[in-house]
XYZ file of C-alpha atoms in Angstrom:
773
model
C -45.116 -7.977 -36.311
C -45.256 -10.478 -32.966
C -46.039 -14.011 -33.318
C -49.803 -14.793 -32.263
C -50.026 -16.631 -28.584
C -50.242 -20.181 -29.193
C -53.414 -21.976 -28.127
C -53.944 -23.650 -24.777
C -53.139 -27.154 -24.833
C -56.622 -28.313 -23.198
C -59.127 -27.035 -25.630
C -56.991 -27.528 -28.619
C -56.715 -31.619 -27.414
C -60.384 -31.610 -26.575
C -61.506 -30.275 -29.854
C -59.366 -32.667 -32.159
C -60.653 -35.503 -30.043
C -64.035 -34.575 -30.274
C -63.617 -34.106 -34.437
C -62.082 -37.101 -34.458
C -65.038 -38.999 -32.461
C -63.062 -40.696 -29.953
C -63.730 -40.880 -26.218
C -60.881 -40.497 -23.672
C -60.573 -44.469 -23.391
C -60.476 -44.840 -27.311
C -57.565 -42.218 -27.523
C -55.864 -43.643 -24.892
C -55.934 -47.302 -26.564
C -54.760 -45.671 -29.879
C -52.090 -43.713 -28.397
C -50.818 -45.879 -25.213
C -51.031 -42.690 -23.380
C -53.285 -43.193 -20.361
C -57.096 -42.154 -20.167
C -55.915 -40.297 -16.657
C -53.213 -38.410 -18.438
C -55.267 -37.467 -21.253
C -57.840 -35.888 -18.971
C -55.457 -33.982 -17.253
C -54.254 -32.294 -20.198
C -57.464 -31.121 -21.388
C -58.546 -30.274 -17.813
C -55.430 -28.025 -18.086
C -53.904 -29.957 -14.850
C -51.258 -31.153 -17.093
C -50.179 -27.900 -19.745
C -46.560 -28.879 -21.041
C -46.393 -32.762 -21.537
C -43.388 -34.120 -23.156
C -43.008 -33.914 -27.032
C -43.309 -37.938 -27.416
C -46.306 -37.785 -25.668
C -47.842 -34.911 -27.753
C -46.630 -36.839 -31.019
C -48.073 -40.190 -30.049
C -51.793 -38.317 -29.486
C -51.372 -36.766 -32.786
C -50.704 -40.096 -34.725
C -53.596 -41.689 -32.915
C -55.868 -38.546 -33.717
C -54.794 -38.292 -37.463
C -53.510 -34.928 -37.324
C -52.039 -33.137 -40.438
C -48.442 -31.692 -40.110
C -49.938 -28.387 -39.111
C -52.154 -29.327 -36.691
C -49.529 -31.562 -34.999
C -47.145 -28.380 -34.898
C -49.490 -26.342 -33.488
C -50.420 -29.154 -30.620
C -46.621 -29.565 -30.321
C -46.256 -25.522 -30.065
C -49.230 -25.194 -27.607
C -47.550 -28.313 -25.166
C -44.336 -26.196 -25.630
C -45.702 -22.895 -24.600
C -47.290 -24.600 -21.573
C -44.005 -25.771 -20.219
C -42.657 -22.354 -20.543
C -45.601 -21.078 -18.734
C -45.206 -23.381 -15.784
C -41.529 -22.717 -15.502
C -42.126 -19.126 -15.452
C -45.154 -19.241 -12.822
C -42.852 -21.704 -10.668
C -39.699 -19.347 -10.735
C -37.776 -22.233 -9.256
C -35.520 -21.715 -6.010
C -33.696 -23.531 -3.578
C -36.664 -23.545 -0.983
C -39.585 -23.059 -3.340
C -42.824 -24.114 -1.529
C -44.096 -27.338 -2.985
C -47.030 -27.149 -5.074
C -50.369 -27.136 -3.436
C -52.961 -29.819 -3.864
C -55.453 -28.562 -6.367
C -58.303 -30.285 -4.999
C -57.406 -29.370 -1.120
C -60.743 -29.081 0.422
C -61.880 -28.477 4.105
C -59.442 -27.055 7.186
C -60.985 -23.791 6.627
C -61.072 -23.086 10.375
C -56.953 -24.239 10.236
C -56.211 -22.051 7.372
C -57.789 -18.981 9.095
C -55.591 -19.798 12.436
C -52.445 -19.771 10.219
C -53.387 -16.536 8.760
C -54.238 -14.939 11.920
C -50.475 -15.850 12.519
C -49.226 -14.007 9.382
C -51.360 -10.774 10.540
C -50.912 -10.576 14.171
C -47.163 -9.343 13.870
C -47.203 -8.588 17.825
C -47.765 -12.168 18.771
C -45.398 -15.426 18.527
C -43.253 -15.584 15.557
C -43.589 -19.403 15.613
C -46.531 -21.591 14.753
C -46.405 -25.435 15.257
C -48.799 -27.864 13.536
C -48.503 -30.886 15.013
C -50.822 -34.430 15.366
C -50.484 -37.871 14.150
C -49.217 -39.283 10.444
C -52.008 -38.917 7.878
C -53.830 -35.918 9.217
C -52.604 -33.789 6.225
C -50.069 -31.606 8.303
C -47.920 -30.781 5.321
C -50.884 -30.425 2.880
C -52.499 -27.574 5.236
C -49.487 -25.567 5.688
C -48.702 -25.567 1.691
C -52.154 -24.838 1.227
C -52.258 -21.967 3.508
C -48.633 -20.982 2.411
C -49.722 -20.649 -1.312
C -52.804 -18.515 -0.050
C -51.254 -16.455 2.374
C -47.537 -16.214 1.484
C -47.987 -12.920 -0.751
C -48.491 -11.072 2.375
C -44.738 -11.648 2.996
C -42.770 -9.109 0.663
C -39.515 -11.445 0.831
C -41.377 -14.484 0.019
C -42.059 -18.138 1.246
C -39.229 -20.689 2.105
C -39.705 -24.401 2.648
C -37.493 -26.721 4.071
C -38.162 -30.547 4.704
C -36.572 -31.704 7.863
C -36.924 -35.414 6.781
C -38.163 -36.039 10.481
C -39.035 -39.799 9.723
C -35.500 -40.413 8.706
C -32.546 -42.655 10.583
C -30.922 -39.525 10.390
C -32.738 -36.232 10.080
C -31.522 -33.164 8.625
C -28.885 -31.629 10.974
C -29.485 -27.407 11.520
C -26.001 -27.200 10.400
C -27.342 -28.242 7.012
C -30.741 -27.018 6.904
C -29.212 -23.363 8.169
C -26.957 -23.812 4.724
C -30.095 -24.498 2.721
C -31.800 -21.768 4.216
C -29.107 -19.025 3.745
C -28.202 -20.149 0.107
C -32.131 -19.487 -0.442
C -31.600 -16.418 1.340
C -28.762 -15.247 -1.351
C -25.716 -16.345 0.520
C -23.364 -18.250 -1.914
C -21.852 -21.334 -1.439
C -18.161 -20.361 -0.808
C -19.372 -17.847 1.831
C -21.508 -20.020 4.105
C -20.041 -19.987 7.817
C -18.455 -23.325 8.869
C -19.456 -23.306 12.239
C -23.398 -24.217 13.077
C -23.521 -21.033 15.478
C -22.369 -18.648 13.058
C -24.805 -19.961 10.531
C -27.484 -19.719 12.820
C -26.355 -15.738 13.821
C -26.255 -14.932 10.193
C -29.855 -16.485 9.774
C -31.310 -14.537 12.302
C -29.620 -11.298 11.105
C -31.095 -11.720 7.716
C -34.250 -12.940 8.815
C -34.297 -9.834 11.254
C -34.159 -7.545 7.822
C -36.671 -9.367 5.882
C -40.250 -10.115 5.930
C -40.388 -13.772 5.275
C -42.414 -16.759 5.837
C -40.324 -20.035 6.486
C -42.203 -23.529 6.472
C -40.069 -26.363 8.439
C -41.865 -29.679 7.491
C -41.326 -32.725 9.188
C -39.458 -32.006 12.197
C -38.070 -34.448 14.306
C -37.394 -32.846 17.798
C -36.961 -29.366 19.401
C -33.226 -29.166 18.920
C -33.743 -29.435 15.155
C -35.927 -26.372 15.129
C -34.518 -24.333 17.904
C -31.380 -23.406 15.547
C -33.670 -22.249 12.823
C -36.049 -19.785 14.687
C -36.092 -16.463 13.292
C -35.870 -14.237 16.383
C -37.671 -10.989 16.760
C -38.847 -9.204 13.343
C -41.442 -9.391 10.878
C -40.784 -12.907 9.322
C -42.740 -15.943 10.466
C -41.937 -19.599 11.172
C -44.602 -22.659 10.744
C -43.449 -26.246 11.999
C -45.031 -29.321 11.370
C -44.227 -32.419 13.224
C -45.681 -35.605 14.645
C -44.508 -34.565 18.002
C -45.945 -31.237 20.023
C -42.334 -29.894 20.430
C -43.433 -28.502 24.010
C -39.863 -27.485 24.366
C -40.260 -24.743 22.044
C -41.102 -21.664 23.786
C -43.534 -18.736 23.022
C -45.118 -20.378 20.089
C -48.618 -20.588 18.589
C -49.798 -24.743 18.559
C -52.521 -26.325 16.525
C -53.041 -29.699 17.005
C -54.962 -31.365 13.872
C -57.683 -33.655 14.429
C -59.453 -36.139 11.553
C -61.435 -34.044 9.263
C -65.334 -33.448 10.183
C -67.988 -35.864 8.233
C -68.727 -33.128 5.588
C -65.316 -31.967 5.174
C -64.229 -35.848 4.725
C -66.905 -36.422 2.143
C -66.093 -33.267 0.380
C -62.468 -34.152 -0.064
C -63.162 -37.634 -1.254
C -65.597 -36.048 -3.861
C -63.256 -33.654 -5.049
C -60.713 -36.256 -5.760
C -62.998 -38.437 -7.781
C -64.450 -35.466 -9.772
C -61.530 -36.256 -12.080
C -63.524 -39.085 -13.247
C -66.670 -37.661 -14.319
C -65.825 -37.432 -17.746
C -64.620 -40.842 -18.346
C -67.497 -42.145 -16.717
C -70.094 -39.383 -18.223
C -71.333 -42.075 -20.918
C -71.517 -44.732 -18.194
C -74.998 -45.644 -16.831
C -75.617 -45.896 -13.129
C -72.145 -44.416 -12.156
C -72.160 -43.837 -8.255
C -68.871 -41.850 -8.189
C -70.812 -38.766 -7.126
C -73.270 -40.122 -4.658
C -73.012 -38.513 -1.178
C -74.125 -41.453 0.603
C -71.344 -43.743 -0.996
C -68.864 -41.268 -0.366
C -69.951 -40.636 3.361
C -69.585 -44.634 3.947
C -66.161 -44.645 2.610
C -65.085 -41.553 4.432
C -66.368 -43.213 7.690
C -64.326 -46.320 6.634
C -61.327 -44.264 6.259
C -61.782 -42.750 9.685
C -61.781 -39.446 8.114
C -58.071 -39.245 7.847
C -56.949 -37.003 4.717
C -54.169 -39.592 3.619
C -56.534 -42.247 3.659
C -59.216 -40.492 1.770
C -56.514 -39.645 -0.726
C -54.996 -43.347 -0.755
C -58.864 -44.376 -1.485
C -59.475 -41.708 -4.275
C -56.443 -42.132 -6.051
C -57.118 -46.007 -6.044
C -60.432 -45.433 -7.468
C -58.990 -42.930 -9.871
C -56.281 -45.793 -10.905
C -58.943 -48.680 -11.359
C -61.589 -46.962 -14.042
C -63.402 -50.328 -13.928
C -63.856 -49.918 -9.923
C -67.332 -48.695 -8.786
C -67.086 -46.219 -5.687
C -69.896 -48.333 -4.214
C -67.944 -51.837 -4.876
C -64.876 -50.005 -3.431
C -66.956 -49.285 -0.258
C -67.710 -52.893 0.047
C -64.291 -54.067 -0.219
C -63.166 -51.576 2.545
C -66.044 -53.016 4.940
C -64.207 -56.210 5.437
C -62.608 -55.429 8.985
C -60.008 -58.071 8.642
C -58.895 -56.588 5.278
C -59.314 -52.937 5.656
C -55.855 -52.202 7.026
C -54.292 -53.887 4.245
C -56.235 -52.089 1.892
C -55.631 -48.832 3.889
C -52.346 -49.456 5.702
C -50.929 -47.363 8.290
C -47.634 -45.451 8.910
C -44.871 -46.330 6.340
C -47.341 -48.960 4.776
C -50.312 -47.093 4.289
C -49.972 -45.903 0.747
C -48.101 -49.621 -0.389
C -51.053 -50.208 -2.387
C -50.863 -47.041 -4.416
C -47.286 -47.162 -4.869
C -47.856 -50.678 -6.335
C -50.380 -49.418 -8.903
C -47.654 -47.273 -10.510
C -44.870 -49.521 -9.749
C -46.663 -52.345 -11.784
C -46.849 -50.308 -14.569
C -43.103 -50.002 -15.002
C -41.043 -52.084 -17.413
C -38.859 -54.625 -15.501
C -35.564 -52.370 -16.135
C -37.214 -49.399 -14.941
C -38.371 -51.121 -12.001
C -34.672 -52.362 -11.248
C -33.938 -48.650 -11.212
C -36.282 -47.628 -9.009
C -35.652 -50.406 -6.139
C -31.754 -49.722 -6.359
C -32.017 -46.078 -5.964
C -33.469 -46.681 -2.605
C -29.592 -47.543 -1.956
C -28.291 -43.937 -2.637
C -27.315 -42.880 0.825
C -28.011 -39.308 0.626
C -31.030 -37.093 0.517
C -31.034 -36.586 -3.386
C -28.907 -37.561 -6.290
C -28.155 -37.276 -10.234
C -28.899 -39.681 -13.319
C -24.736 -40.924 -12.806
C -26.175 -42.720 -9.568
C -28.881 -44.726 -11.324
C -26.234 -45.379 -14.393
C -23.835 -46.964 -11.751
C -26.659 -48.989 -9.892
C -27.760 -50.537 -12.999
C -25.051 -50.600 -15.670
C -27.032 -49.053 -18.126
C -25.951 -45.974 -20.591
C -26.766 -42.302 -19.210
C -28.642 -41.444 -21.876
C -31.160 -44.591 -21.150
C -31.147 -43.824 -17.645
C -32.541 -40.485 -18.047
C -35.108 -41.433 -19.948
C -36.085 -44.324 -17.197
C -35.558 -41.464 -14.752
C -38.205 -38.929 -16.436
C -40.724 -42.230 -16.807
C -40.449 -42.248 -12.639
C -40.796 -38.427 -12.489
C -43.857 -38.585 -14.774
C -45.430 -41.517 -12.549
C -44.714 -39.502 -9.509
C -42.370 -42.101 -7.947
C -39.560 -39.691 -8.031
C -39.371 -35.948 -7.364
C -36.651 -33.568 -7.987
C -35.272 -30.426 -6.231
C -35.050 -26.752 -7.670
C -31.706 -27.522 -9.194
C -33.076 -30.932 -11.146
C -31.705 -33.119 -8.623
C -33.774 -36.112 -7.749
C -35.330 -37.617 -5.039
C -37.575 -39.827 -2.947
C -40.626 -39.008 -1.069
C -39.556 -40.562 2.449
C -42.323 -43.014 2.121
C -41.574 -43.989 -1.603
C -38.308 -44.477 -0.393
C -39.252 -47.216 1.949
C -41.416 -48.756 -0.704
C -38.297 -48.888 -2.903
C -36.377 -50.414 -0.060
C -39.054 -53.085 0.365
C -39.493 -54.260 -3.428
C -35.596 -54.400 -3.171
C -35.750 -56.742 -0.388
C -38.288 -58.673 -2.071
C -37.245 -59.039 -5.750
C -33.453 -58.986 -5.352
C -31.155 -61.625 -3.799
C -28.929 -60.197 -1.091
C -26.117 -60.904 -3.574
C -27.387 -58.842 -6.042
C -28.216 -55.800 -3.589
C -24.638 -55.827 -2.358
C -23.084 -55.812 -5.957
C -25.174 -52.664 -6.659
C -24.473 -50.828 -3.690
C -20.488 -51.788 -4.305
C -20.928 -50.321 -7.949
C -22.673 -47.216 -6.619
C -19.849 -46.651 -4.239
C -16.925 -47.534 -6.607
C -18.568 -44.996 -9.036
C -18.782 -42.161 -6.432
C -15.538 -42.669 -5.070
C -13.828 -42.713 -8.667
C -15.734 -39.918 -9.778
C -14.591 -37.961 -6.746
C -11.048 -38.516 -7.128
C -11.465 -37.735 -10.919
C -12.900 -34.273 -9.889
C -10.455 -33.623 -7.128
C -7.712 -33.939 -9.583
C -8.804 -30.474 -11.382
C -7.667 -28.925 -8.094
C -3.941 -30.410 -7.917
C -1.128 -28.439 -8.718
C -0.038 -28.916 -12.556
C -2.057 -28.996 -15.659
C -5.596 -30.022 -16.115
C -6.490 -33.883 -16.175
C -5.256 -35.372 -19.552
C -7.798 -35.017 -22.000
C -10.672 -33.727 -19.710
C -10.803 -30.402 -21.725
C -11.686 -31.896 -25.006
C -14.586 -33.725 -23.754
C -17.928 -32.060 -24.542
C -20.330 -35.059 -23.925
C -21.090 -34.110 -20.101
C -24.078 -35.445 -18.458
C -26.668 -33.588 -16.719
C -24.566 -33.905 -13.432
C -21.409 -32.830 -14.606
C -19.144 -35.840 -15.294
C -18.882 -37.289 -18.955
C -19.775 -41.022 -19.586
C -16.256 -41.923 -19.014
C -16.400 -40.455 -15.435
C -14.024 -37.275 -16.331
C -15.043 -33.455 -16.152
C -15.082 -31.065 -18.844
C -14.133 -28.164 -16.802
C -12.775 -27.242 -13.029
C -16.708 -25.833 -12.619
C -18.250 -28.824 -13.453
C -15.868 -30.893 -11.401
C -16.461 -28.722 -8.232
C -20.261 -28.718 -8.790
C -20.240 -32.235 -8.906
C -18.309 -32.811 -5.435
C -20.370 -30.052 -3.908
C -23.933 -31.722 -4.998
C -22.887 -35.285 -4.502
C -21.078 -34.638 -1.355
C -23.525 -36.564 0.953
C -23.147 -39.429 -0.990
C -19.522 -39.763 -1.707
C -18.776 -39.145 1.797
C -21.204 -42.163 2.532
C -19.306 -43.928 0.302
C -16.096 -43.264 1.919
C -17.414 -44.130 5.249
C -18.638 -47.501 3.984
C -14.806 -47.966 2.447
C -13.297 -47.126 5.805
C -15.634 -49.484 7.453
C -14.880 -52.388 5.312
C -11.082 -51.707 5.726
C -10.246 -50.612 1.983
C -7.745 -48.512 3.261
C -6.204 -47.421 -0.227
C -9.470 -46.486 -1.485
C -10.010 -44.078 1.430
C -6.453 -42.825 1.190
C -6.620 -42.475 -2.581
C -9.880 -40.579 -2.330
C -8.913 -38.290 0.460
C -5.562 -37.305 -1.198
C -7.698 -36.151 -4.335
C -9.522 -33.719 -1.818
C -6.790 -32.019 -0.447
C -6.337 -29.012 -2.735
C -10.219 -28.788 -3.240
C -10.874 -28.412 0.171
C -9.105 -25.071 0.468
C -12.099 -23.981 -1.808
C -14.640 -25.399 0.306
C -13.530 -24.900 3.896
C -17.110 -24.320 5.173
C -18.439 -27.902 4.177
C -18.102 -28.618 7.876
C -16.999 -32.542 7.002
C -13.393 -32.070 6.157
C -12.117 -33.441 9.711
C -14.327 -36.303 8.975
C -12.712 -37.259 5.560
C -9.223 -36.603 6.625
C -9.536 -38.289 9.976
C -10.593 -41.329 8.027
C -7.989 -41.128 5.687
C -5.258 -40.390 8.393
C -6.453 -44.082 10.338
C -6.657 -45.975 6.845
C -2.797 -44.473 6.359
C -1.999 -45.991 9.861
C -3.259 -49.226 8.880
C -1.279 -49.343 5.722
C 1.481 -49.025 7.573
C 3.254 -46.261 5.417
C 4.878 -43.553 7.578
C 4.790 -41.282 4.921
C 1.202 -41.461 3.939
C 0.599 -41.634 7.533
C 2.414 -38.125 8.207
C 0.625 -36.770 4.908
C -2.880 -37.513 6.086
C -2.220 -36.314 9.592
C -1.048 -32.733 8.210
C -4.295 -32.835 6.115
C -6.017 -33.541 9.239
C -4.040 -30.616 11.303
C -5.219 -28.461 8.748
C -8.869 -29.367 8.672
C -9.057 -29.111 12.605
C -7.550 -25.838 12.488
C -9.068 -24.121 9.604
C -12.557 -25.795 9.754
C -13.193 -26.758 13.170
C -11.277 -24.065 14.525
C -9.164 -26.110 17.017
C -5.710 -25.021 17.399
C -4.510 -26.764 20.173
C -5.923 -30.274 18.712
C -4.365 -29.470 15.392
C -0.936 -28.473 16.928
C -1.024 -31.843 18.704
C -1.856 -33.723 15.356
C 0.795 -31.568 13.302
C 3.299 -32.892 16.146
C 2.529 -36.632 15.350
C 2.787 -35.786 11.696
C 6.463 -34.520 12.158
C 7.584 -37.304 14.012
C 5.838 -39.713 11.373
C 7.728 -37.626 8.800
C 11.298 -37.620 10.333
C 10.911 -41.329 10.885
C 10.200 -41.890 7.247
C 12.758 -39.172 6.248
C 9.984 -37.462 4.151
C 11.447 -33.476 4.219
C 8.143 -32.284 2.759
C 5.998 -33.418 5.083
C 7.955 -32.422 8.094
C 7.888 -28.862 6.718
C 4.237 -28.942 6.317
C 3.867 -30.284 9.903
C 5.918 -27.163 11.238
C 4.048 -24.850 8.996
C 0.665 -25.982 10.691
C 2.333 -25.846 13.994
C 3.097 -22.223 13.307
C -0.213 -21.494 12.291
C -1.560 -22.988 15.601
C 0.875 -20.914 17.791
C -0.206 -17.801 16.114
C -3.943 -18.605 17.204
C -2.763 -19.610 20.339
C -0.872 -15.907 21.112
C 2.619 -17.532 21.343
C 4.305 -15.509 18.408
C 7.900 -16.412 19.276
C 7.127 -20.301 19.013
C 5.402 -19.843 15.744
C 8.477 -17.586 14.395
C 10.558 -20.921 15.093
C 7.996 -23.246 13.402
C 7.602 -21.070 10.421
C 11.149 -20.485 9.839
C 12.070 -24.164 10.339
C 9.028 -24.855 7.684
C 10.385 -22.212 5.148
C 14.273 -23.968 5.345
C 12.763 -27.423 4.969
C 10.322 -26.589 1.805
C 13.436 -24.798 0.483
C 15.726 -27.823 0.604
C 12.956 -30.054 -0.747
C 12.244 -27.374 -3.491
C 8.568 -27.498 -2.828
C 7.000 -24.325 -4.615
C 3.555 -24.726 -2.860
C 4.819 -24.915 0.590
C 7.750 -22.620 0.646
C 5.827 -19.428 0.180
C 3.276 -20.570 2.405
C 5.820 -21.044 5.468
C 7.178 -17.529 4.404
C 3.599 -16.289 5.151
C 3.251 -17.631 8.074
C 6.614 -16.316 9.264
C 5.699 -12.698 8.092
C 2.488 -12.894 10.422
C 4.367 -14.378 13.228
C 6.959 -11.146 12.931
C 4.347 -8.946 12.977
C 2.698 -10.288 16.241
C 6.285 -9.962 17.652
C 6.275 -6.627 16.710
C 9.244 -6.798 14.370
C 7.186 -5.266 11.447
C 10.452 -4.528 9.301
C 11.102 -8.258 9.164
C 7.716 -8.753 8.219
C 7.947 -6.469 5.257
C 11.380 -8.334 4.134
C 9.807 -11.346 4.447
C 6.764 -10.553 2.338
C 9.084 -9.237 -0.417
C 10.919 -12.382 -0.391
C 7.305 -14.265 -0.677
C 6.743 -11.787 -3.803
C 9.870 -12.629 -5.367
C 9.390 -16.092 -5.245
C 5.799 -15.856 -6.928
C 7.087 -13.580 -9.891
C 10.197 -16.124 -10.618
C 9.084 -18.858 -12.836
C 11.622 -21.056 -11.577
C 10.045 -20.949 -7.919
C 6.537 -19.946 -8.406
C 3.555 -22.371 -7.475
C 0.820 -23.217 -9.847
C -1.194 -20.069 -11.027
C -4.220 -20.198 -8.820
C -1.958 -20.917 -5.763
C 0.322 -18.147 -6.445
C -2.711 -15.389 -6.986
C -4.120 -16.410 -3.484
C -0.853 -16.423 -1.811
C 0.322 -13.170 -3.499
C -3.092 -11.536 -2.307
C -2.259 -12.745 1.432
C 1.324 -11.578 1.270
C 0.437 -7.923 -0.028
C -2.119 -7.543 2.672
C 0.125 -8.563 5.324
C 3.147 -6.119 3.807
C 0.527 -3.559 3.911
C -0.325 -4.176 7.668
C 3.381 -4.158 8.570
C 3.781 -0.905 6.476
C 0.996 0.911 8.463
C 2.542 -0.274 11.660
C 5.970 1.078 10.646
C 3.935 4.477 9.986
C 4.489 4.307 6.139
C 0.829 4.881 5.103
C 1.541 5.787 1.391
C 3.456 2.740 0.889
C 0.749 0.674 2.543
C -1.876 2.308 0.472
C -0.093 1.284 -2.574
C 0.252 -2.145 -1.534
C -3.124 -2.720 -0.544
C -4.315 -1.475 -3.722
C -2.265 -3.944 -5.273
C -3.662 -6.650 -3.021
C -7.068 -5.337 -4.008
C -6.600 -6.082 -7.905
C -4.944 -9.707 -7.308
C -7.978 -10.562 -4.774
C -10.281 -9.645 -7.860
C -8.802 -12.217 -9.906
C -9.020 -14.968 -7.161
C -12.496 -14.028 -6.506
C -12.481 -14.779 -2.820
C -14.600 -11.728 -0.932
C -12.748 -12.239 2.324
C -9.507 -11.525 0.903
C -10.889 -8.375 -0.635
C -12.475 -7.161 2.398
C -9.077 -7.497 4.283
C -7.368 -5.840 1.424
C -10.263 -3.050 1.217
C -9.977 -2.229 5.290
C -6.302 -2.061 4.811
C -6.451 0.389 2.096
C -9.158 2.457 3.777
C -7.106 2.714 7.012
C -4.147 3.898 5.085
C -6.049 6.507 3.065
C -7.538 7.634 6.621
C -4.036 8.133 7.780
C -3.221 10.253 4.841
C -6.470 12.500 5.184
C -7.913 11.060 2.076
C -11.201 10.853 3.596
C -13.496 10.464 0.712
C -11.471 7.630 -0.842
C -11.044 6.130 2.634
C -15.155 6.085 2.879
C -15.408 4.423 -0.714
C -12.761 2.121 0.032
C -14.447 0.964 3.646
C -17.982 0.812 1.891
C -16.448 -1.442 -0.469
C -14.921 -3.696 2.087
C -18.214 -3.810 4.228
C -20.011 -5.416 1.542
C -17.124 -8.004 0.589
C -17.265 -8.811 4.515
C -21.067 -9.037 4.603
C -20.860 -11.504 1.011
C -18.454 -13.447 2.864
C -20.129 -13.612 6.016
C -17.408 -12.660 8.143
C -18.847 -10.934 11.542
C -15.528 -9.547 12.681
C -14.507 -7.664 9.550
C -18.085 -6.643 8.785
C -18.157 -5.112 12.369
C -14.433 -3.706 11.834
C -15.656 -2.092 8.319
C -18.705 -0.528 10.172
C -16.594 1.015 12.870
C -14.293 2.799 10.676
C -17.085 4.244 8.579
C -18.199 5.449 11.868
C -14.951 6.932 12.815
C -14.602 8.517 9.357
C -18.241 9.844 9.409
C -17.549 11.437 13.064
C -14.236 13.094 11.804
C -15.873 14.584 9.074
C -18.251 16.491 11.275
């Protein structure tokens, strides 16, 4: 028999309070829970409070054990319902304001943009700060988003920041929300834009870009032709965006402004129901406050929230306070200061350790952060910090992303920064920032160790005390997956810390961090910032006066410039510098890597003979140095160059030599590097065998590459091997098997976001279809 559905928390709590004969204020005093929070629970605005809050209410109400369990169960069920209803995703629309009032004409205007699929796909809502642009589009999106079969996506472009979100990063966020995996994101902004437009063309979705800084930020995110629509909010008109519908917001009309203030203050009705002479709903008083607020929605909401936070204040008294022209801007301030008073009301409720955490979180350089940053900034334990962060979340002083990363609202960040400047000395601020940067770089280095050749970091696998952001209390990680997740999630923060260390001349720290990133970078080539990381480390290595370090990090930079920035000529020049430094230092391994990167650049530059020469030299040097990781890589570059010269027989022999090295325990590299290299070697051998007219051998070789590639789990490698197998099967006349392999290759190419392989697979399927007619 199924369990009965738990009672709703609000009616249950209200019934217990009435049974106990307590007012909201009396229950608040007894429990330590604010009257406003209790009212929100009873009205259903807060359906899933934390267990400790419910326990405090149960004790204050004198509930029996059974009644307490029922109340706790109702709160638990409310949290589950909230989580299921929210269906959190990477770009979910924020919750709409429940008491949103007015803007019916503007909402209808946005509605027409969703039904008129023949008009411009872009709608721009602009106007001065405080007019409620975000509240409008979120309200309209909640009402109208259901018209789009593939959903509604929201991205805050942070246009008021000193460094707004760049299109490269905004595209990454949208592509991930559209189902593109992190490792499959294209490295180049233009490639991301092409993939984004193609995905949007195939969908019927609404994208809301909030707080845009300028036209260039938006232009890369335009959806192109199709059924999808784009809404943009900005302080600017964005006149450079062509073929767009435009709405410039104005202050609310008198009636709508008064209604909005009344809807906000309606939350006080129960608290005031027993009070005589209340004027909370007096239309004349509300009209006066609305007039003094200039009918601006944000100013109205500040006025209403201040009244909600000061139960002893009357609406009439507050109107009189606003009537003082000398103090009105202080009480309803403008720009980034407009909500200072409202923020202070929450800030002053915090205990000093929580205030300190709130202030110091303004030092986090990136857009979001995990609990570890708070622990580093305060020196407190992670468990205590998480409790404090929960309090800040409860008060609305922090928000969180769909992946439970924490973040500030733009203005709250400014408020926290203001409090930091006023309440802590410059020495205290500098020490806190230094502690944060030290933690970021130390933890990044620890995470990077998981991807170096050799065994896992000592003792890491034994730890199961991971915090919510992946790192253990001691700064280690329990798995490579946790290490990679942390490096990716905190990338904006540890990169900023690395830049700060470089600017301060902490060269050894920069080199150490970049060194730890070397093997990890192969797993996340599309991040886009590796040239910066290794550019900083090369400069730092030079400053240290160590030629071996300078050669090493020049090689890392040559890799990043070639494989991430796709600039082979510049990569070749950097590799030449690395080779000279290595020769001067007598470091054979780094000289070999320099020749390897020169060979890779020569292939890309259409110089196969030079590539053969460079690859041979790299292989000789790696063999002499006994380098297990580098030797097979150099031979792979040699096989590729040999094939480019038409020497496919030599290419087959070279790939066989690679496979022998990988199979011999005495010469095999680390397992994850060996599998990756084996997949590439088999694919290269298959290409050479096909060119030699040996399709049956090629088909078997490609099949082996696919099996190894499945273990590696890199879609691009699987697409390459699948395409090769399909071509071999087609030459053998096995059309049905060829079609199956080509379809699988096309799926892998699509997953990898590789347009060249996708086009190749599509063309091959067209050829096979024509051959079957």
